[in-house]
Every structure is written in C-alpha cells, then in structure tokens.
PDB file of C-alpha atoms in Angstrom:
ATOM      1  CA  MET A 213     -85.639 -69.740   9.216  1.00  0.00           C
ATOM      2  CA  MET A 214     -84.654 -69.196   5.633  1.00  0.00           C
ATOM      3  CA  ALA A 215     -83.610 -65.601   6.364  1.00  0.00           C
ATOM      4  CA  ASP A 216     -81.277 -66.909   9.089  1.00  0.00           C
ATOM      5  CA  ASP A 217     -79.707 -69.326   6.595  1.00  0.00           C
ATOM      6  CA  HIS A 218     -79.097 -66.387   4.262  1.00  0.00           C
ATOM      7  CA  TYR A 219     -77.224 -64.458   6.986  1.00  0.00           C
ATOM      8  CA  ILE A 220     -75.209 -67.498   8.019  1.00  0.00           C
ATOM      9  CA  THR A 221     -74.223 -68.067   4.413  1.00  0.00           C
ATOM     10  CA  HIS A 222     -73.506 -64.347   3.921  1.00  0.00           C
ATOM     11  CA  ASP A 223     -71.373 -64.256   7.105  1.00  0.00           C
ATOM     12  CA  ARG A 224     -69.446 -67.354   6.017  1.00  0.00           C
ATOM     13  CA  ILE A 225     -68.779 -65.812   2.624  1.00  0.00           C
ATOM     14  CA  GLN A 226     -67.469 -62.646   4.307  1.00  0.00           C
ATOM     15  CA  GLU A 227     -65.258 -64.699   6.660  1.00  0.00           C
ATOM     16  CA  THR A 228     -63.935 -66.729   3.737  1.00  0.00           C
ATOM     17  CA  LEU A 229     -63.221 -63.561   1.754  1.00  0.00           C
ATOM     18  CA  ASP A 230     -61.398 -62.037   4.743  1.00  0.00           C
ATOM     19  CA  SER A 231     -59.304 -65.180   5.112  1.00  0.00           C
ATOM     20  CA  LEU A 232     -58.500 -65.266   1.385  1.00  0.00           C
ATOM     21  CA  GLU A 233     -57.566 -61.583   1.420  1.00  0.00           C
ATOM     22  CA  ASN A 234     -55.121 -62.221   4.277  1.00  0.00           C
ATOM     23  CA  GLY A 235     -53.676 -65.126   2.294  1.00  0.00           C
ATOM     24  CA  VAL A 236     -53.194 -62.961  -0.795  1.00  0.00           C
ATOM     25  CA  ASP A 237     -51.493 -60.254   1.304  1.00  0.00           C
ATOM     26  CA  ARG A 238     -49.133 -62.841   2.861  1.00  0.00           C
ATOM     27  CA  MET A 239     -48.349 -64.311  -0.565  1.00  0.00           C
ATOM     28  CA  ARG A 240     -47.562 -60.867  -2.040  1.00  0.00           C
ATOM     29  CA  GLU A 241     -45.315 -60.015   0.913  1.00  0.00           C
ATOM     30  CA  LEU A 242     -43.510 -63.353   0.606  1.00  0.00           C
ATOM     31  CA  ALA A 243     -42.992 -62.756  -3.120  1.00  0.00           C
ATOM     32  CA  ARG A 244     -41.538 -59.310  -2.346  1.00  0.00           C
ATOM     33  CA  HIS A 245     -39.127 -60.886   0.132  1.00  0.00           C
ATOM     34  CA  VAL A 246     -38.060 -63.473  -2.451  1.00  0.00           C
ATOM     35  CA  SER A 247     -37.405 -60.668  -4.972  1.00  0.00           C
ATOM     36  CA  GLU A 248     -35.327 -58.783  -2.396  1.00  0.00           C
ATOM     37  CA  ASP A 249     -33.384 -61.975  -1.582  1.00  0.00           C
ATOM     38  CA  LYS A 250     -32.720 -62.506  -5.286  1.00  0.00           C
ATOM     39  CA  GLU A 251     -31.372 -58.971  -5.665  1.00  0.00           C
ATOM     40  CA  SER A 252     -29.187 -59.356  -2.574  1.00  0.00           C
ATOM     41  CA  ILE A 253     -27.782 -62.683  -3.753  1.00  0.00           C
ATOM     42  CA  LEU A 254     -27.028 -61.293  -7.220  1.00  0.00           C
ATOM     43  CA  ASN A 255     -25.234 -58.324  -5.632  1.00  0.00           C
ATOM     44  CA  SER A 256     -23.150 -60.671  -3.488  1.00  0.00           C
ATOM     45  CA  LEU A 257     -22.307 -62.850  -6.480  1.00  0.00           C
ATOM     46  CA  GLY A 258     -21.269 -59.740  -8.426  1.00  0.00           C
ATOM     47  CA  SER A 259     -19.054 -58.636  -5.552  1.00  0.00           C
ATOM     48  CA  LEU A 260     -17.398 -62.058  -5.449  1.00  0.00           C
ATOM     49  CA  LEU A 261     -16.882 -62.022  -9.207  1.00  0.00           C
ATOM     50  CA  ASN A 262     -15.132 -58.649  -8.975  1.00  0.00           C
ATOM     51  CA  SER A 263     -13.259 -59.350  -5.741  1.00  0.00           C
ATOM     52  CA  PRO A 264      -9.498 -58.780  -5.640  1.00  0.00           C
ATOM     53  CA  VAL A 265      -9.035 -62.256  -4.164  1.00  0.00           C
ATOM     54  CA  LEU A 266     -10.650 -63.869  -7.217  1.00  0.00           C
ATOM     55  CA  LYS A 267      -8.573 -61.716  -9.560  1.00  0.00           C
ATOM     56  CA  GLU A 268      -5.425 -62.977  -7.791  1.00  0.00           C
ATOM     57  CA  THR A 269      -6.553 -66.607  -7.969  1.00  0.00           C
ATOM     58  CA  LYS A 270      -5.016 -68.465 -10.911  1.00  0.00           C
ATOM     59  CA  GLY A 271      -5.546 -71.551 -12.988  1.00  0.00           C
ATOM     60  CA  ALA A 272      -7.950 -74.377 -12.266  1.00  0.00           C
ATOM     61  CA  GLU A 273      -9.014 -72.987  -8.916  1.00  0.00           C
ATOM     62  CA  ARG A 274     -10.128 -69.710 -10.508  1.00  0.00           C
ATOM     63  CA  GLU A 275     -11.873 -71.575 -13.300  1.00  0.00           C
ATOM     64  CA  GLU A 276     -13.780 -73.711 -10.793  1.00  0.00           C
ATOM     65  CA  ILE A 277     -14.855 -70.655  -8.782  1.00  0.00           C
ATOM     66  CA  GLU A 278     -15.956 -68.780 -11.921  1.00  0.00           C
ATOM     67  CA  LEU A 279     -17.979 -71.803 -13.080  1.00  0.00           C
ATOM     68  CA  ARG A 280     -19.734 -72.007  -9.703  1.00  0.00           C
ATOM     69  CA  LEU A 281     -20.403 -68.259  -9.742  1.00  0.00           C
ATOM     70  CA  ASP A 282     -21.776 -68.462 -13.281  1.00  0.00           C
ATOM     71  CA  ASN A 283     -23.981 -71.418 -12.353  1.00  0.00           C
ATOM     72  CA  LEU A 284     -25.327 -69.601  -9.272  1.00  0.00           C
ATOM     73  CA  VAL A 285     -26.037 -66.436 -11.257  1.00  0.00           C
ATOM     74  CA  LYS A 286     -27.934 -68.427 -13.900  1.00  0.00           C
ATOM     75  CA  ARG A 287     -29.937 -70.305 -11.251  1.00  0.00           C
ATOM     76  CA  CYS A 288     -30.737 -67.083  -9.421  1.00  0.00           C
ATOM     77  CA  LEU A 289     -31.804 -65.363 -12.647  1.00  0.00           C
ATOM     78  CA  GLY A 290     -34.033 -68.381 -13.299  1.00  0.00           C
ATOM     79  CA  VAL A 291     -36.180 -67.347 -10.338  1.00  0.00           C
ATOM     80  CA  ASP A 292     -38.717 -64.926 -11.734  1.00  0.00           C
ATOM     81  CA  ILE A 293     -41.126 -63.234  -9.348  1.00  0.00           C
ATOM     82  CA  ASP A 294     -43.590 -60.715 -10.703  1.00  0.00           C
ATOM     83  CA  VAL A 295     -45.779 -58.933  -8.173  1.00  0.00           C
ATOM     84  CA  GLN A 296     -47.899 -56.409 -10.011  1.00  0.00           C
ATOM     85  CA  THR A 297     -49.444 -53.450  -8.278  1.00  0.00           C
ATOM     86  CA  ILE A 298     -53.014 -52.752  -9.333  1.00  0.00           C
ATOM     87  CA  ARG A 299     -53.404 -49.027  -9.998  1.00  0.00           C
ATOM     88  CA  ASN A 300     -56.212 -46.847 -11.300  1.00  0.00           C
ATOM     89  CA  THR A 301     -55.455 -44.289 -14.027  1.00  0.00           C
ATOM     90  CA  ASN A 302     -54.613 -41.467 -11.599  1.00  0.00           C
ATOM     91  CA  GLN A 303     -52.353 -43.720  -9.543  1.00  0.00           C
ATOM     92  CA  GLU A 304     -50.586 -44.914 -12.694  1.00  0.00           C
ATOM     93  CA  LEU A 305     -49.951 -41.331 -13.842  1.00  0.00           C
ATOM     94  CA  ALA A 306     -48.671 -40.367 -10.391  1.00  0.00           C
ATOM     95  CA  PHE A 307     -46.434 -43.450 -10.316  1.00  0.00           C
ATOM     96  CA  GLN A 308     -44.959 -42.491 -13.693  1.00  0.00           C
ATOM     97  CA  ARG A 309     -44.312 -38.898 -12.487  1.00  0.00           C
ATOM     98  CA  LEU A 310     -42.666 -40.309  -9.384  1.00  0.00           C
ATOM     99  CA  GLY A 311     -40.492 -42.544 -11.552  1.00  0.00           C
ATOM    100  CA  GLN A 312     -39.381 -39.512 -13.564  1.00  0.00           C
ATOM    101  CA  LEU A 313     -38.520 -37.592 -10.396  1.00  0.00           C
ATOM    102  CA  LEU A 314     -36.477 -40.517  -9.042  1.00  0.00           C
ATOM    103  CA  HIS A 315     -34.745 -41.013 -12.405  1.00  0.00           C
ATOM    104  CA  THR A 316     -33.781 -37.328 -12.466  1.00  0.00           C
ATOM    105  CA  LEU A 317     -32.483 -37.664  -8.909  1.00  0.00           C
ATOM    106  CA  LEU A 318     -30.288 -40.639  -9.843  1.00  0.00           C
ATOM    107  CA  GLU A 319     -28.930 -38.872 -12.915  1.00  0.00           C
ATOM    108  CA  SER A 320     -28.103 -35.731 -10.936  1.00  0.00           C
ATOM    109  CA  ALA A 321     -25.926 -37.668  -8.487  1.00  0.00           C
ATOM    110  CA  SER A 322     -23.047 -37.799 -10.956  1.00  0.00           C
ATOM    111  CA  ASN A 323     -23.028 -33.999 -11.256  1.00  0.00           C
ATOM    112  CA  ASP A 324     -23.660 -32.869  -7.688  1.00  0.00           C
ATOM    113  CA  LEU A 325     -23.547 -35.441  -4.886  1.00  0.00           C
ATOM    114  CA  ARG A 326     -24.260 -32.950  -2.116  1.00  0.00           C
ATOM    115  CA  ARG A 327     -27.386 -31.622  -3.828  1.00  0.00           C
ATOM    116  CA  SER A 328     -28.575 -35.136  -4.688  1.00  0.00           C
ATOM    117  CA  ARG A 329     -28.164 -36.108  -1.060  1.00  0.00           C
ATOM    118  CA  GLU A 330     -30.199 -33.087   0.079  1.00  0.00           C
ATOM    119  CA  VAL A 331     -32.970 -33.857  -2.430  1.00  0.00           C
ATOM    120  CA  THR A 332     -32.973 -37.525  -1.377  1.00  0.00           C
ATOM    121  CA  GLU A 333     -33.332 -36.470   2.267  1.00  0.00           C
ATOM    122  CA  ARG A 334     -36.271 -34.183   1.388  1.00  0.00           C
ATOM    123  CA  TYR A 335     -37.891 -36.941  -0.675  1.00  0.00           C
ATOM    124  CA  LEU A 336     -37.419 -39.440   2.159  1.00  0.00           C
ATOM    125  CA  ASN A 337     -38.816 -36.973   4.694  1.00  0.00           C
ATOM    126  CA  SER A 338     -41.811 -36.596   2.378  1.00  0.00           C
ATOM    127  CA  CYS A 339     -42.445 -40.334   2.814  1.00  0.00           C
ATOM    128  CA  LEU A 340     -42.347 -40.273   6.601  1.00  0.00           C
ATOM    129  CA  PRO A 341     -45.405 -39.817   8.838  1.00  0.00           C
ATOM    130  CA  GLU A 342     -43.251 -37.567  11.039  1.00  0.00           C
ATOM    131  CA  PRO A 343     -40.510 -35.950   8.923  1.00  0.00           C
ATOM    132  CA  VAL A 344     -37.144 -35.359  10.575  1.00  0.00           C
ATOM    133  CA  GLY A 345     -36.296 -32.447   8.291  1.00  0.00           C
ATOM    134  CA  PRO A 346     -37.570 -30.460   5.322  1.00  0.00           C
ATOM    135  CA  ILE A 347     -39.869 -32.130   2.800  1.00  0.00           C
ATOM    136  CA  ASP A 348     -40.493 -31.654  -0.905  1.00  0.00           C
ATOM    137  CA  GLU A 349     -44.169 -30.747  -1.119  1.00  0.00           C
ATOM    138  CA  SER A 350     -44.465 -31.483  -4.840  1.00  0.00           C
ATOM    139  CA  PHE A 351     -42.868 -34.926  -4.396  1.00  0.00           C
ATOM    140  CA  GLN A 352     -45.098 -35.606  -1.392  1.00  0.00           C
ATOM    141  CA  ALA A 353     -48.248 -34.616  -3.298  1.00  0.00           C
ATOM    142  CA  THR A 354     -47.299 -36.968  -6.140  1.00  0.00           C
ATOM    143  CA  LEU A 355     -46.411 -39.734  -3.689  1.00  0.00           C
ATOM    144  CA  LEU A 356     -49.780 -39.451  -1.946  1.00  0.00           C
ATOM    145  CA  GLU A 357     -51.549 -40.000  -5.272  1.00  0.00           C
ATOM    146  CA  CYS A 358     -49.827 -43.407  -5.568  1.00  0.00           C
ATOM    147  CA  THR A 359     -50.946 -46.674  -4.001  1.00  0.00           C
ATOM    148  CA  ALA A 360     -49.894 -47.439  -0.424  1.00  0.00           C
ATOM    149  CA  GLU A 361     -47.767 -50.262  -1.828  1.00  0.00           C
ATOM    150  CA  ASP A 362     -45.937 -47.847  -4.148  1.00  0.00           C
ATOM    151  CA  GLN A 363     -45.416 -45.422  -1.269  1.00  0.00           C
ATOM    152  CA  LYS A 364     -43.774 -48.139   0.842  1.00  0.00           C
ATOM    153  CA  ASP A 365     -41.575 -49.251  -2.044  1.00  0.00           C
ATOM    154  CA  VAL A 366     -40.405 -45.697  -2.785  1.00  0.00           C
ATOM    155  CA  ARG A 367     -39.620 -45.097   0.868  1.00  0.00           C
ATOM    156  CA  LYS A 368     -37.629 -48.333   1.041  1.00  0.00           C
ATOM    157  CA  LYS A 369     -35.651 -47.423  -2.103  1.00  0.00           C
ATOM    158  CA  LEU A 370     -34.852 -43.967  -0.758  1.00  0.00           C
ATOM    159  CA  GLU A 371     -33.791 -45.469   2.588  1.00  0.00           C
ATOM    160  CA  LEU A 372     -31.360 -47.737   0.717  1.00  0.00           C
ATOM    161  CA  TYR A 373     -30.132 -44.998  -1.629  1.00  0.00           C
ATOM    162  CA  LEU A 374     -29.376 -42.317   0.978  1.00  0.00           C
ATOM    163  CA  PRO A 375     -26.490 -44.167   2.727  1.00  0.00           C
ATOM    164  CA  LYS A 376     -24.960 -44.985  -0.671  1.00  0.00           C
ATOM    165  CA  LEU A 377     -25.057 -41.312  -1.617  1.00  0.00           C
ATOM    166  CA  ALA A 378     -23.539 -40.351   1.715  1.00  0.00           C
ATOM    167  CA  ALA A 379     -20.736 -42.902   1.274  1.00  0.00           C
ATOM    168  CA  ALA A 380     -20.054 -41.727  -2.292  1.00  0.00           C
ATOM    169  CA  HIS A 381     -19.991 -38.124  -1.097  1.00  0.00           C
ATOM    170  CA  ASP A 382     -17.499 -39.035   1.658  1.00  0.00           C
ATOM    171  CA  ILE A 383     -15.259 -40.950  -0.766  1.00  0.00           C
ATOM    172  CA  VAL A 384     -15.187 -38.133  -3.295  1.00  0.00           C
ATOM    173  CA  GLN A 385     -14.605 -35.582  -0.576  1.00  0.00           C
ATOM    174  CA  SER A 386     -11.677 -37.543   0.863  1.00  0.00           C
ATOM    175  CA  CYS A 387     -10.091 -38.077  -2.573  1.00  0.00           C
ATOM    176  CA  GLU A 388     -10.433 -34.543  -3.915  1.00  0.00           C
ATOM    177  CA  PRO A 389     -10.599 -31.997  -1.101  1.00  0.00           C
ATOM    178  CA  GLY A 390     -12.099 -28.745  -2.255  1.00  0.00           C
ATOM    179  CA  MET A 391     -13.446 -30.290  -5.472  1.00  0.00           C
ATOM    180  CA  ILE A 392     -16.833 -31.359  -4.108  1.00  0.00           C
ATOM    181  CA  LYS A 393     -19.772 -29.141  -4.853  1.00  0.00           C
TER     182      LYS A 393
END
C-alpha cells in the first residue's frame, strides 16, 4: 500500500510540474506579446509626433497634442518587460555570432540595398522548415546552435525586416533610376 502512495504522489508531482510548465510558457508568451505591443505603440506615437498634420498644427492645440504624446510615451516607457532566454555556453556563443551577422546585415543595407535584400532572403530561408529559395548554410548552422526561442525571434525579425528593405529598395530605385546597385 505504501508503494502505491509513492506512485500516486509521484504522479501528482509530475502532473503539477506539467501544469506549472504550461503556465510558465503562457506567461512568457504573454510577456512577449506585451513587449511587441509596447514597440508598436511607441512606433505609432513616433509617427504621430513626426506627422505633417502635427507640424502644421499651431498654438495651444499643438501644445496639447504634444503634451499628450509626451505623456503617452513616458507611460509606455514605464512598462518594462524582461523575458530572458536561458542559454548554455554554446547557445550563448551561437547567439552572439548570430547577432554579429544580423548587425553586419543591417549596416550593409545603407551601402547596397539589393544585396542586403538577397542576404536577408537567404537568412530567412535558412529559418524556414521548407525554404522557398536559397539558404545561407553558415547562418543556418549558427541558427541551429541557438535555442528554439532565439530561432523563432530571429525568424520574426527577418520577416519584419524584409518588407522594409524591399520598400526602401523600391523608393531608392524610383527616385534615382540607374543609381541602385
């Protein structure tokens, strides 16, 4: 009878741990969503602050709008979410290498938009289970050394960055025909 009690207790502990693990996963996902909302709201506030309509607004009305914008920015910045990814030493080193590769990619955009777009597409394809084009094997190898969480975050960033690069490329191309690399 005592052995049965041990298994019941052991099973309950496992069930409780499973439930707690699901709760932690939900909490981390919710925190990520809050961080994304914060970034989106700050971008919108920045767009409003730099909008032509606001620049044309004069006097007390402009002052009131700027005060509200400033207040909203401060309140938004007051929300601080910090979701840390637990990494082992190899994952940390891979994550740092990945950061360097992405930093180099961002820096190269100002010199050669077309090439940066191609590299971004290869990097993004490297993140996909079924690539839709060529991949960068070195980037993919580094990515696979990272945590699954890091892999998802990198993919999401590349998915957001690619359309911006494409739009910048189109703008430059339409403004200076023949000048684009």
